[in-house]
């Protein structure tokens, strides 16, 4: 939900007698296109970049010759065009890519070796169905797993994430179900962490359009200029809103990001994984200088000081006690203390704490890089403490400290039925569930819906994802686990391209791209203007490729559930059905054929931009939060309980307060002497994760390179452009150097998502970030700490 209508913002999806913006703007073929007899076909870029853009494929003689974007609306904010970035505009280079899969194949060599043999669709379906039946009989449906796959999460029938919303889920649900997962690689730690503060299942924040009401933005590692690049997306919303509010922005990030370059006012670099220490240092200033909004604290929170602690909490366990050094650790979290940990100067901490406390309203926000770390649950909660201490929660121009929210156009989804299997695993632990399922319980590994995992993963459906190897942590370890095909017995990969993960398939099925099939695409992170896109069939299916819906139908037939699966509908019939359902919940939508012609329908959220927890702020007694106390729980009894009962590894920290916790893979870890550089793989404009990574023009324009500070470069005799080796105990990569002051000393960074390409010695020439990351999960969410890595670097 968080990519569209953010969950928790149901109120804004309610009433919708909305003006349709685009009715008057049906797309027209330009005179130039007419002369060349070029057809313009509406489609969309459905990848997982958090945005979602309209594309108009220009088709001549059955071939896409160019791709344009939205031409409806105008340049006016609020009626703006949903313009695609360079990735979407290069869509045809994915359709006609040399890596494109042409026909079904089966593995003939070892897993990962990439040796395949062409087979027929019948043989592919038979093999899959036979193995499913055998595995179900031996291990039950719990042994069948739908892997995390976001390649086309922007589709409706072709949707690849969340697993429960996919056509594969519908197929498995007709036949006894599948092992599910919870959480995601994007937001595992923050999703689990913040509800202990605010309650509910997902904590959002004010809509990005609400920044018109903001005086100061305090940004922890949010980089919309790179991660929300659409013309209908957050970067545009924020730019326009700030142009109206003149809000100053302070960004805390180890890297001077593109967002900092394009309109930031102050960049404050800090060591990765130390945000919670910075917050604690600022809290010390606010408390000792009497700058805290005590009226807000007293009415809306518990656990701030000793008087508001719940009865079960020991003495000295309040936030104020922790900050002032009256808690169990006895350490005052002074700006000097915070400066030593974060590398942010003491004077800066004091100055910014005063500014943040005295400028209202102030929007404290965070990206998700902060929490994709070993202690991300703690760090994400700590950042929210700034919004809480300053009383900015629940007011226009303020925010919760979480990432910005978005409104979404009401639209129905593909019905996928319900899953009879209730067990689910943290998505990051799928490799563990292959080789040590018998150890995995609710208390050791956070298994949900059951006390323990009853069966190992024996069968993996991987539809539109590269997490079999590229995007999952520790490629070398994953490779080892998957080598033994008596453990996980069958991997089915449904893909467009021969990716790193496709090489690990036992059965590899060639899918259609979004340009070769009809579907709908709705609502990226788009501020106050939601939209739906009709993706039409621009060109006929290439080669022997088939749609995922047809593939599922083929397997359903062999499992004896074809009638339940299809209900007599083909893909177009399903689209008409879903659209009719959509018009029931959104009567303003035009009829199906008009929508098809229009291509994009835009609707604006009626009323003011969404303010998270507005009702609670207005009347907390009548509208309590969904926490046990109904208030913001700075001290969480639930977390105290978990900390006391779960089995944790050495160094794993779960605390009732949003304290700073030193990382077992951070600058204070013992092995930081051997590997002195902190490294993370940021989300890079060159690609959406690994998707578009094989488009040559994009690759040439955005090199794969590792950023390092001149001080670290000089110490190692490295010059800009040198080829480097980067390594730790988990693996080694080769990548070019970018020597730049845009990154702080002691920290190095590189775009994540580059294609894993190990040579004969296992050295990854593709410079995939995950050759260096760990499979050890974070303590509470059991999430992916893929931004917490220690490495060493030398000239190759
Ligand atoms: N080190 C590190 N690793 C990370 C992250 C990080 O920050 N650092 N980020 C994590 C995050 S947040 C995420 S969301 C995951 C994303 O991980 P994935 O969900 O694996 O995303 P992609 O790498 O884009 O892989 C999508 C795949 O789908 C394919 N695809 C695209 N369109 C279609 C289609 O229409 N049909 C089919 N069948 N296939 C299609 C693409 O070719 C591509 O191989 O990565 C995670 N991995
Ligand atoms: N172009 C492009 N856009 C994308 C994606 C993509 O792959 N490419 N992926 C999409 C997806 S699925 C997701 S989940 C989102 C991810 O969105 P995010 O998770 O927000 O993106 P990241 O680049 O991982 O992190 C944002 C910034 O955090 C900074 N950072 C790293 N560690 C720390 C830290 O400890 N503290 C602080 N304060 N900052 C830190 C990094 O410099 C980085 O620029 O992006 C989406 N958008
Ligand atoms: S990658 Fe994202 S921003 Fe770029 S065109 Fe696709 S949906 Fe739009
Ligand atoms: Mo993500």
Tab-separated table of C-alpha atoms and ligand atoms in Angstrom, residues 3 48-51 85 87 148 150 184-187 219-223 225-229 252-257 268 270-275 366-373 383 403 471 680-690 749 752 787, ligand 2:
chain	number	residue	atom	x	y	z
A	3	UNK	CA	3.558	3.107	-2.872
A	48	UNK	CA	9.701	-0.704	-8.866
A	49	UNK	CA	11.182	2.780	-8.639
A	50	UNK	CA	8.328	4.010	-6.490
A	51	UNK	CA	7.089	6.210	-9.321
A	85	UNK	CA	12.637	9.552	-16.788
A	87	UNK	CA	14.859	4.776	-18.060
A	148	UNK	CA	10.222	-11.413	-3.418
A	150	UNK	CA	9.218	-6.412	-7.820
A	184	UNK	CA	10.255	-6.245	2.025
A	185	UNK	CA	13.800	-5.362	1.064
A	186	UNK	CA	12.745	-1.710	0.869
A	187	UNK	CA	11.418	-1.072	4.347
A	219	UNK	CA	15.791	15.268	5.860
A	220	UNK	CA	17.544	12.081	6.934
A	221	UNK	CA	18.810	10.366	3.791
A	222	UNK	CA	15.778	10.964	1.569
A	223	UNK	CA	16.911	11.332	-2.049
A	225	UNK	CA	15.892	13.418	-7.053
A	226	UNK	CA	17.204	9.913	-7.650
A	227	UNK	CA	14.592	7.620	-6.099
A	228	UNK	CA	11.330	9.332	-7.159
A	229	UNK	CA	12.306	10.703	-10.565
A	252	UNK	CA	21.769	14.451	6.922
A	253	UNK	CA	23.424	11.983	4.568
A	254	UNK	CA	26.970	10.587	4.256
A	255	UNK	CA	26.713	11.466	0.566
A	256	UNK	CA	25.985	14.755	-1.149
A	257	UNK	CA	23.130	13.260	-3.146
A	268	UNK	CA	25.427	17.599	6.964
A	270	UNK	CA	27.289	11.820	9.146
A	271	UNK	CA	28.654	8.300	9.548
A	272	UNK	CA	26.268	5.604	8.260
A	273	UNK	CA	24.254	3.962	11.015
A	274	UNK	CA	24.691	6.815	13.516
A	275	UNK	CA	21.481	8.826	12.982
A	366	UNK	CA	13.600	10.030	6.379
A	367	UNK	CA	14.376	7.963	3.317
A	368	UNK	CA	14.704	4.225	3.673
A	369	UNK	CA	18.485	3.952	3.386
A	370	UNK	CA	18.779	4.876	7.077
A	371	UNK	CA	16.799	1.812	8.116
A	372	UNK	CA	18.288	-0.690	5.631
A	373	UNK	CA	20.941	-1.237	8.286
A	383	UNK	CA	14.430	10.094	13.867
A	403	UNK	CA	8.791	9.074	4.663
A	471	UNK	CA	19.404	-8.338	-5.125
A	680	UNK	CA	26.613	1.059	1.061
A	681	UNK	CA	24.934	0.654	-2.304
A	682	UNK	CA	22.529	3.521	-2.916
A	683	UNK	CA	19.586	3.403	-5.320
A	684	UNK	CA	21.019	4.714	-8.553
A	685	UNK	CA	19.475	6.676	-11.418
A	686	UNK	CA	21.223	4.389	-13.935
A	687	UNK	CA	18.812	1.574	-13.121
A	688	UNK	CA	15.782	0.551	-11.156
A	689	UNK	CA	17.636	-1.970	-9.030
A	690	UNK	CA	18.954	-4.290	-11.723
A	749	UNK	CA	29.338	4.120	-1.853
A	752	UNK	CA	23.293	-1.020	-6.069
A	787	UNK	CA	23.656	-0.716	3.778
B	2	LIG	N1	16.537	5.418	-9.749
B	2	LIG	C1	16.062	4.541	-8.864
B	2	LIG	N2	15.029	4.899	-8.066
B	2	LIG	C2	14.571	4.026	-7.152
B	2	LIG	C3	15.078	2.713	-7.034
B	2	LIG	C4	16.179	2.370	-7.879
B	2	LIG	O1	16.734	1.266	-7.803
B	2	LIG	N3	16.640	3.302	-8.771
B	2	LIG	N4	14.549	1.836	-6.125
B	2	LIG	C5	13.236	2.146	-5.556
B	2	LIG	C6	12.969	1.352	-4.347
B	2	LIG	S1	12.323	-0.218	-4.493
B	2	LIG	C7	13.144	1.846	-3.121
B	2	LIG	S2	12.879	0.838	-1.762
B	2	LIG	C8	13.548	3.244	-2.904
B	2	LIG	C9	14.699	3.296	-1.934
B	2	LIG	O2	14.812	4.561	-1.430
B	2	LIG	P1	15.889	4.783	-0.290
B	2	LIG	O3	15.993	3.576	0.557
B	2	LIG	O4	15.571	6.065	0.368
B	2	LIG	O5	17.205	4.899	-1.186
B	2	LIG	P2	18.738	4.612	-0.793
B	2	LIG	O6	19.517	5.113	-1.949
B	2	LIG	O7	18.951	3.239	-0.336
B	2	LIG	O8	18.980	5.540	0.457
B	2	LIG	C10	18.775	6.942	0.382
B	2	LIG	C11	19.998	7.698	0.837
B	2	LIG	O9	20.326	7.308	2.145
B	2	LIG	C12	21.694	7.612	2.333
B	2	LIG	N5	22.177	6.835	3.472
B	2	LIG	C13	22.748	5.613	3.491
B	2	LIG	N6	23.011	5.235	4.760
B	2	LIG	C14	22.590	6.245	5.560
B	2	LIG	C15	22.589	6.457	6.978
B	2	LIG	O10	23.000	5.606	7.789
B	2	LIG	N7	22.073	7.639	7.419
B	2	LIG	C16	21.590	8.598	6.589
B	2	LIG	N8	21.102	9.716	7.117
B	2	LIG	N9	21.587	8.419	5.253
B	2	LIG	C17	22.076	7.262	4.747
B	2	LIG	C18	22.355	7.293	1.013
B	2	LIG	O11	23.395	8.183	0.715
B	2	LIG	C19	21.221	7.412	0.012
B	2	LIG	O12	21.417	8.467	-0.891
B	2	LIG	O13	13.985	3.856	-4.111
B	2	LIG	C20	13.134	3.614	-5.214
B	2	LIG	N10	13.573	4.428	-6.325
